[in-house]
Coordinates of C-alpha atoms and ligand atoms in Angstrom, one line a residue:
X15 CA -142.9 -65.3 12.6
X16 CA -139.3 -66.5 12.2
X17 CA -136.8 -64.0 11.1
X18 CA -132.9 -65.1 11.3
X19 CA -130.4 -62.7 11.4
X20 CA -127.9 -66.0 11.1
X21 CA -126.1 -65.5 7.3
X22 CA -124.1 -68.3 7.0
X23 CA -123.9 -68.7 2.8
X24 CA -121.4 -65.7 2.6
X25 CA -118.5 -65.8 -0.1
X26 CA -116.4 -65.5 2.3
X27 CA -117.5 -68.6 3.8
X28 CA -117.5 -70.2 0.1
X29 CA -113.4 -69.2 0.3
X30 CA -112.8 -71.7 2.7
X31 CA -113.5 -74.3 0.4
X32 CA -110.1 -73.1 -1.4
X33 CA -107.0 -75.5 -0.9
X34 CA -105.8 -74.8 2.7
X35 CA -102.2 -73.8 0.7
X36 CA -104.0 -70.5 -0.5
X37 CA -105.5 -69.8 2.3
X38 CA -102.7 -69.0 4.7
X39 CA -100.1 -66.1 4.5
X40 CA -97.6 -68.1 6.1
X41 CA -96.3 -71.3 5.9
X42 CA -95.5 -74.2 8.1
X43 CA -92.1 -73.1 7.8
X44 CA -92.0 -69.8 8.5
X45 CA -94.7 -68.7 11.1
X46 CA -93.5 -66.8 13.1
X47 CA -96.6 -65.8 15.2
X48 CA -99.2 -68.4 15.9
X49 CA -102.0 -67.5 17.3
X50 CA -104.2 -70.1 18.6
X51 CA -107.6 -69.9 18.4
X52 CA -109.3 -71.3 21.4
X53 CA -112.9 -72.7 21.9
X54 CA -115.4 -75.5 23.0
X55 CA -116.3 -76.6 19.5
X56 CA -119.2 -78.5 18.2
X57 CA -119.4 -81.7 16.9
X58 CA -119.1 -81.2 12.5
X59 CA -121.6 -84.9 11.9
X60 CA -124.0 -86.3 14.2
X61 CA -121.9 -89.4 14.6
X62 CA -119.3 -87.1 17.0
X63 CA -122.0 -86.2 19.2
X64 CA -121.2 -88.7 21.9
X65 CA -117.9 -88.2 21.9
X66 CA -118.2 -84.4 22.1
X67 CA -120.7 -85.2 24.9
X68 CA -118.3 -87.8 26.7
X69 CA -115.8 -84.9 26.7
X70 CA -117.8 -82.0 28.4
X71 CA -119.5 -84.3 30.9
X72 CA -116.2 -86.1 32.1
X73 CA -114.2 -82.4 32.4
X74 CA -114.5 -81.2 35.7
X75 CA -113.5 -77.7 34.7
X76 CA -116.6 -77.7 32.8
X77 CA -119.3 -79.8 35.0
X78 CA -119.0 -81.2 38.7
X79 CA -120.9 -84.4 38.9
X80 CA -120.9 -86.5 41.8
X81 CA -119.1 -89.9 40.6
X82 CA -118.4 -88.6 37.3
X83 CA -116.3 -91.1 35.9
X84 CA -119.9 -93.1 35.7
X85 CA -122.4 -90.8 35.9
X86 CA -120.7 -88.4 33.2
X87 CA -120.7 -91.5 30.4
X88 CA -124.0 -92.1 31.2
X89 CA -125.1 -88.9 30.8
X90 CA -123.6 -88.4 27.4
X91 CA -124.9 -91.6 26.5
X92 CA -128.4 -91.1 27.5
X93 CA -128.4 -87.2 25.5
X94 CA -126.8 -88.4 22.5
X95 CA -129.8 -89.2 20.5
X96 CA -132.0 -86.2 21.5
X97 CA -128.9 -83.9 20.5
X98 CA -128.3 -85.6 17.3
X99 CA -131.7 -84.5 16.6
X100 CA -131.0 -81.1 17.2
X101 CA -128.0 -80.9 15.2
X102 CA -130.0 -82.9 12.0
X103 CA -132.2 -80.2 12.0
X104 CA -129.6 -77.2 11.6
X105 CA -128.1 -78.8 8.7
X106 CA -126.1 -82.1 10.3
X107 CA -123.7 -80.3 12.1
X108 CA -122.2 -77.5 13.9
X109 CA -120.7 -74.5 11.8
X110 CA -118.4 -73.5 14.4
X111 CA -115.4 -74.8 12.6
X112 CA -115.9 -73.2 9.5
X113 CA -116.7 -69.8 11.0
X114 CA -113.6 -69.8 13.1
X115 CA -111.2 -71.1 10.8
X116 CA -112.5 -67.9 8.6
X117 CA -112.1 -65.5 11.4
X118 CA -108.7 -66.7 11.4
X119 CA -108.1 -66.6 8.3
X120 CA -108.8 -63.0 7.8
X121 CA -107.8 -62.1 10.9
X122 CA -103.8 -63.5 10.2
X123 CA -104.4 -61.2 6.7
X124 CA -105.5 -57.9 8.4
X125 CA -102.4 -58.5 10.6
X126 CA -99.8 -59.0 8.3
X127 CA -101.0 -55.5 7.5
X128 CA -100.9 -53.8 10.8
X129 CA -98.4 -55.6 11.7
X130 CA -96.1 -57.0 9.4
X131 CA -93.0 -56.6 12.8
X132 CA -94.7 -59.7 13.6
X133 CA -95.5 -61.5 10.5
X134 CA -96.0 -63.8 9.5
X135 CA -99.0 -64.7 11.8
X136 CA -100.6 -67.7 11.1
X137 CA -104.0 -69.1 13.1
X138 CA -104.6 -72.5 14.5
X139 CA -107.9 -73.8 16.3
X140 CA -107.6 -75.6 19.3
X141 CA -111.5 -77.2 20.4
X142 CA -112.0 -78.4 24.4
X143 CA -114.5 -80.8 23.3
X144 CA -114.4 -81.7 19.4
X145 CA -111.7 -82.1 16.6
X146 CA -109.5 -79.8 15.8
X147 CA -108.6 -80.7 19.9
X148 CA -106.2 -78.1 21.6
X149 CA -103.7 -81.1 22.5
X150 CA -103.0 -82.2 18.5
X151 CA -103.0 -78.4 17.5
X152 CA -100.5 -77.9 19.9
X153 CA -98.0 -80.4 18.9
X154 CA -98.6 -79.5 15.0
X155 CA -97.5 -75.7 16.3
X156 CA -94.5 -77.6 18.2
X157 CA -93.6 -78.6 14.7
X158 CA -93.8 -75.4 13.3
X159 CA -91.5 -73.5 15.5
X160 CA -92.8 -69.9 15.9
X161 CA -91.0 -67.2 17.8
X162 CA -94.5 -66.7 19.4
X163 CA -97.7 -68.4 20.8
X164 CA -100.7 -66.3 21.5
X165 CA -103.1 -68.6 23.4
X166 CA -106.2 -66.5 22.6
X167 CA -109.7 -67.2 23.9
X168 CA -112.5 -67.0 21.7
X169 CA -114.7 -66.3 24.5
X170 CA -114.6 -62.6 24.8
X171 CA -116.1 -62.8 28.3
X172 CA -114.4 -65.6 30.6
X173 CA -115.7 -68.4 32.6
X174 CA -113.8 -70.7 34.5
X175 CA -116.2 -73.5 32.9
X176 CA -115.3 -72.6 29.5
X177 CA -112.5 -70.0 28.8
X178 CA -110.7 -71.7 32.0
X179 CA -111.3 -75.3 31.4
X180 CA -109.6 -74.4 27.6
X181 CA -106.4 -73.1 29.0
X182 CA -106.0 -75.7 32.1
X183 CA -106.2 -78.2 29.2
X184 CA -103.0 -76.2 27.8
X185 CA -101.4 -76.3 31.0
X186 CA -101.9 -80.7 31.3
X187 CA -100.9 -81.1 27.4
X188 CA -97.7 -79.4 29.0
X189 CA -97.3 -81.7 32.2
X190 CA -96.8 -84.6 29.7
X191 CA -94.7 -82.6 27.1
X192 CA -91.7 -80.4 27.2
X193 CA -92.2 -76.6 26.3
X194 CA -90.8 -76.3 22.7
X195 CA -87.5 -74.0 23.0
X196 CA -87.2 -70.6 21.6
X197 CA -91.0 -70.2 21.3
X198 CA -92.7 -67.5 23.9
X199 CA -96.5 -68.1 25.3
X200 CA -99.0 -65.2 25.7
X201 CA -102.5 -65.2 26.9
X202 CA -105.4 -63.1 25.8
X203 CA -108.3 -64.0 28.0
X204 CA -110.9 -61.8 27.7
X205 CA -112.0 -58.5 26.0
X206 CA -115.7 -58.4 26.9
X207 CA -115.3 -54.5 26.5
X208 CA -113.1 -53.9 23.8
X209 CA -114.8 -51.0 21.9
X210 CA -114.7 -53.0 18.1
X211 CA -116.4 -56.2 19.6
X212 CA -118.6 -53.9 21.1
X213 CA -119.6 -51.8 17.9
X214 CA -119.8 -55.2 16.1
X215 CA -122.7 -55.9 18.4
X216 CA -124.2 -52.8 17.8
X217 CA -124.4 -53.2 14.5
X218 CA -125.8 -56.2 14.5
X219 CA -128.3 -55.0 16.4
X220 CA -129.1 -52.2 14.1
X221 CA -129.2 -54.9 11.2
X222 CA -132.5 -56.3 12.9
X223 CA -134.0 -53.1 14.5
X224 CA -134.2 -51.6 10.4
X225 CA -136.1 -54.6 9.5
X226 CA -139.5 -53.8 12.3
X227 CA -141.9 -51.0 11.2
X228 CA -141.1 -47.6 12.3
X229 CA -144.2 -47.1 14.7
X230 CA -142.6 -49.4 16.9
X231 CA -139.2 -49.8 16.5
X232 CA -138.3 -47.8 19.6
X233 CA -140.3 -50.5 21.5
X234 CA -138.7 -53.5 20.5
X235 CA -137.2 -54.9 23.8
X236 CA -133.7 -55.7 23.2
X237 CA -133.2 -59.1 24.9
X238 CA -129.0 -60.2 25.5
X239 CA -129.2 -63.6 25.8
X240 CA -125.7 -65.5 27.0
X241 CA -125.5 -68.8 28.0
X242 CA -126.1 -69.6 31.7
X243 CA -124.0 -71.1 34.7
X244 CA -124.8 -73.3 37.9
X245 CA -125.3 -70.5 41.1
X246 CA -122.8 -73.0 42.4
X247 CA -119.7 -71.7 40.2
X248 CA -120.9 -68.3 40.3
X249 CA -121.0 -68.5 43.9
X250 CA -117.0 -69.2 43.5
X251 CA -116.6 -66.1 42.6
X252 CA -116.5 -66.6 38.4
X253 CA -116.1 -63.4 36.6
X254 CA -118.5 -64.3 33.6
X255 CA -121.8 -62.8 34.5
X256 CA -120.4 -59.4 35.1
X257 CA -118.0 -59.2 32.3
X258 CA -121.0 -60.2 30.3
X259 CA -123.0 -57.3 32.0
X260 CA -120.2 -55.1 31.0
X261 CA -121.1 -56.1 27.3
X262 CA -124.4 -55.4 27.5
X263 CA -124.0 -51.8 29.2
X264 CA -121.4 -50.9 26.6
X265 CA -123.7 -52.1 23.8
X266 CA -126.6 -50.1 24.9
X267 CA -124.6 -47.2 25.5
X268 CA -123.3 -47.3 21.9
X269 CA -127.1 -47.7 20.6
X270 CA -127.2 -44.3 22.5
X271 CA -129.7 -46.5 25.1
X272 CA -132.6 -46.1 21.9
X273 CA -134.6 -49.1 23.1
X274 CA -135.5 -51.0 26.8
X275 CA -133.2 -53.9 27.0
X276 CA -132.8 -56.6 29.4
X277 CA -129.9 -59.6 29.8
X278 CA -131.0 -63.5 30.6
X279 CA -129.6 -66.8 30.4
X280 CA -129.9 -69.6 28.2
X281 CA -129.2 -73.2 27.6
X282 CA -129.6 -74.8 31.7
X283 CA -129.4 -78.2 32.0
X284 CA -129.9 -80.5 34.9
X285 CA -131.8 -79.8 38.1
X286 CA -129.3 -77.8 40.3
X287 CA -129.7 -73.8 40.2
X288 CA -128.1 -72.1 37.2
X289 CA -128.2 -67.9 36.7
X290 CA -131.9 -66.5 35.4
X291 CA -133.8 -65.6 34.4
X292 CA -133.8 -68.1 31.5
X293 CA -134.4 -66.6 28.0
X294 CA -137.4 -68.4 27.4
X295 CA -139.3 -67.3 30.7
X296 CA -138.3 -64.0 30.0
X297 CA -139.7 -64.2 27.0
X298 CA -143.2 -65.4 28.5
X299 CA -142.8 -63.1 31.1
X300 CA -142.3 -59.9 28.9
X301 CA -145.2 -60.9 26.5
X302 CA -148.0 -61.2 29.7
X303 CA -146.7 -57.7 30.6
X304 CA -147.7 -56.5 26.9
X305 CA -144.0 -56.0 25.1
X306 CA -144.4 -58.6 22.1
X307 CA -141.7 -57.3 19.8
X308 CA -138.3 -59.0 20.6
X309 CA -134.7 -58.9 19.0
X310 CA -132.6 -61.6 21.0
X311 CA -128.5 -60.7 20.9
X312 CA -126.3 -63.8 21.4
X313 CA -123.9 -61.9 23.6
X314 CA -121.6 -63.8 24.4
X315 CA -121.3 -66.3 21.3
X316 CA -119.1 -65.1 18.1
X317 CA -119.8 -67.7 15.8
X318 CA -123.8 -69.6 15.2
X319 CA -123.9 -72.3 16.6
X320 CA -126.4 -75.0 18.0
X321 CA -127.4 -72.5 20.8
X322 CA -128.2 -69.8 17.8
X323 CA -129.2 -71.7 15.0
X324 CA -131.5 -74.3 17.2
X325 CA -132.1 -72.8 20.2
X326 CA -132.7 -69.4 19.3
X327 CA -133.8 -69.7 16.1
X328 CA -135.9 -72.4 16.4
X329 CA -136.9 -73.2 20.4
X330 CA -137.6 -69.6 21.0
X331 CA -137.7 -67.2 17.9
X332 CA -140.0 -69.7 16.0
X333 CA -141.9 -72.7 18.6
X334 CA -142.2 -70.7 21.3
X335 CA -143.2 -66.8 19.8
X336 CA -146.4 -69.0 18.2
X337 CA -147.4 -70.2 21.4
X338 CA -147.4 -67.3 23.6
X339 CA -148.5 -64.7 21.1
X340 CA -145.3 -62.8 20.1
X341 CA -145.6 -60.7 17.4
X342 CA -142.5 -60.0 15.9
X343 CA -139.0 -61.5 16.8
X344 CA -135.4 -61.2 14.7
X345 CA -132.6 -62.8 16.1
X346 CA -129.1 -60.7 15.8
X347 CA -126.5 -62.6 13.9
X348 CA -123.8 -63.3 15.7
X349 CA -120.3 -61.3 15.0
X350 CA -119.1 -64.1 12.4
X351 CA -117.1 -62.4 9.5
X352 CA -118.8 -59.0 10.0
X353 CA -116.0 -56.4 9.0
X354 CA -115.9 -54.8 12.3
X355 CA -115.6 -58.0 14.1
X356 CA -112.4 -59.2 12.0
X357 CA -110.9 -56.0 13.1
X358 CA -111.4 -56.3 16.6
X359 CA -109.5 -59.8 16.7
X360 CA -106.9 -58.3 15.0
X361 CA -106.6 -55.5 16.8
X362 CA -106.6 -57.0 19.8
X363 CA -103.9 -59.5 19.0
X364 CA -102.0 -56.7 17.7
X365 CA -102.5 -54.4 20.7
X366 CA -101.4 -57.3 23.0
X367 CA -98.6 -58.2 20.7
X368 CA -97.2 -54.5 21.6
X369 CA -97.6 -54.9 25.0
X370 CA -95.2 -55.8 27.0
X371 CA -97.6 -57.7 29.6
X372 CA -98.2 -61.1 28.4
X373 CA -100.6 -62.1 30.9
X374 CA -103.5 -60.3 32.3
X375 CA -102.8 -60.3 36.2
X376 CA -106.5 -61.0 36.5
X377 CA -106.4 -64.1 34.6
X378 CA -103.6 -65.3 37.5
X379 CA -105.5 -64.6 40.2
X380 CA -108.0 -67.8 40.9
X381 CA -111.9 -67.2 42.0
X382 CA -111.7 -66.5 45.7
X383 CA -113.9 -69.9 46.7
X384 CA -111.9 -71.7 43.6
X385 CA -111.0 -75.7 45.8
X386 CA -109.6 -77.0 42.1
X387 CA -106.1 -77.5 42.9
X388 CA -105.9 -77.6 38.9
X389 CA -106.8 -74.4 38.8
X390 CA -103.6 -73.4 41.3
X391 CA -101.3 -75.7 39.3
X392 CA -102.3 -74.0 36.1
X393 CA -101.7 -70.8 37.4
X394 CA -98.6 -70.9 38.7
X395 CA -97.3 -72.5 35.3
X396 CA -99.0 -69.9 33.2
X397 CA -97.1 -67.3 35.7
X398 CA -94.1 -69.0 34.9
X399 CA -94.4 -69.3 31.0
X400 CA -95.6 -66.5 30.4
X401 CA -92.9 -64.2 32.4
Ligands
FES524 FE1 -112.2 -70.2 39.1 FE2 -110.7 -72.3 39.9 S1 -112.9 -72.2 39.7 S2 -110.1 -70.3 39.3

């Protein structure tokens, strides 16, 4: 019943285990682009789960607990065995590290390339939650001196919870440091529609729908899965769940609309309201109205991680298609080192690299109900830096 699209013994991934030396373009002494790659990150062993947990229920970009300072510990504390678990059974750890660290890495080639004005470009990872974290990246890039910084999310659709929390966390590494001199800051924070992420989707798509027999391949429901967010923040006013639509509708429309789709919401926690429907239910939903052939798309995820490989893989695409009767379900790998996708982060750092706007005017402007004042103070310097 189980088949993973999730490929993660590539040869490219078996170059990273090549001396870190050989692996970048430039050196620490002459980078003259960096381009910081920005996400949650996942814990590498199952003895950093509570401390990746300690960091994502005690950031208030990310979570709003009443009395956090306690009830955020104790949270972490209490979920730290039953997400150990988890992570033991994908392999001991999260891949999220390695996966990036390729993209980079092929990504900084591709540009030198394109773009050799710029070169040359090196890439750094900067993780909210987990080592390598965004503070220590930054003051190893301090030490390196580039002309440029390009603060670039790796989530392609943003969230104040996630893409937001990452570059507020920029923005207080800077209250307690000085800005290095000579060095410029840029922001790319978002590109849910740019057309090569989108055609790396597609693809991906059409990886899995080759693999079901032909009587029903045009059946197959195509379900977008992304993970979900408390009512509460989207209620703010936070852009993800419609940049994350926009995804969606230009994936479809580049599959020329060949199969019924539908978009729902994974990975809720807690009892407060969060966006749905969840995946699961829709799932169990679609299966009682007689569609039982499924390909799930992690839209809004470029690397596997514990939501694909445990989640996905296993909660849904293997425990529960047995018990509800599915009959067939693939799971799209995500982008990973897919061709296409290593073009579309280097061509959208190159594109931005030409422009002469260094901030999106969007990503200034706060969510209209926004009451973090961390969220005003963070604008205002990212306005300023980034002038
Ligand atoms: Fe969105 Fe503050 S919560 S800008």
């Amino acid at each position: 019943m189980l088949l993973k699209g999730g490929l993660l013994a590539t040869n490219a991934v078996k170059s990273l285990m090549k001396p870190a030396s050989m692996r970048f373009t430039a050196t620490a002494s002459n980078v003259k682009t960096a381009i910081l790659m920005l996400n949650m990150g996942g814990p590498q062993h199952t003895d950093q789960v509570h401390e990746y947990l300690l960091r994502i229920m005690t950031d208030r970009d990310m979570i709003q607990l009443p009395v956090q300072s306690q009830l955020g510990p104790w949270i972490a504390q209490r979920r730290t065995p039953e997400v150990q678990k988890k992570y033991k059974e994908i392999g001991g750890g999260s891949p999220i590290l390695k996966w990036t660290d390729l993209q980079g890495e092929l990504m900084c080639k591709e540009l030198d390339r394109i773009s050799p004005e710029t070169a040359p470009h090196k890439h750094y990872v900067g993780f909210r939650y987990v080592n390598p974290l965004t503070e220590d990246t930054l003051v190893q890039i301090e030490k390196e001196a580039p002309e440029r910084v390009v603060l670039f999310s790796q989530y392609p659709q943003y969230s104040c919870a996630t893409s937001g929390s990452s570059f507020n966390s920029i923005f207080a590494h800077y209250q307690q440091h000085s800005l290095p001199k000579n060095t410029r800051f840029s922001v790319i924070d978002r590109w849910s529609t740019h057309p090569l992420l989108i055609k790396t989707f597609a693809d991906r798509i059409r990886e899995e729908l080759k693999k079901f027999g032909e009587t029903k391949r045009n059946d197959v429901v195509i379900l977008f899965t992304a993970h979900s967010l408390p009512l509460k923040a989207v209620n703010r006013g936070d852009p993800y769940p419609s940049e994350v639509g926009a995804s969606v509708h230009l994936v479809m429309q580049e599959l020329g609309k060949s199969n019924p789709y539908t978009l729902a919401w994974q990975s809720k926690v807690g009892p407060l309201p969060w966006l749905a429907p969840a995946t699961d239910d829709t799932i169990r939903a679609y299966v009682k109205q007689g569609r039982k052939n499924f390909i799930l798309v992690p839209i809004a995820f470029v690397n596997e991680h514990i939501e694909t490989l445990h989640e996905l893989d296993i909660e849904y695409c293997d425990e529960l298609a047995k018990e509800v009767g599915v009959e067939e379900i693939r799971r799209a790998a995500a982008p990973n080192d897919h061709p296409l996708f290593i073009k579309a982060l280097s061509s959208i750092v190159a594109e931005h690299l030409n422009d002469k706007q260094t901030v999106n005017p969007k990503f200034l402007m706060r969510c209209p109900m926004c009451v973090n004042p961390r969220c005003r103070d963070s604008k205002d310097w990212y306005r300023q830096v980034c002038a």
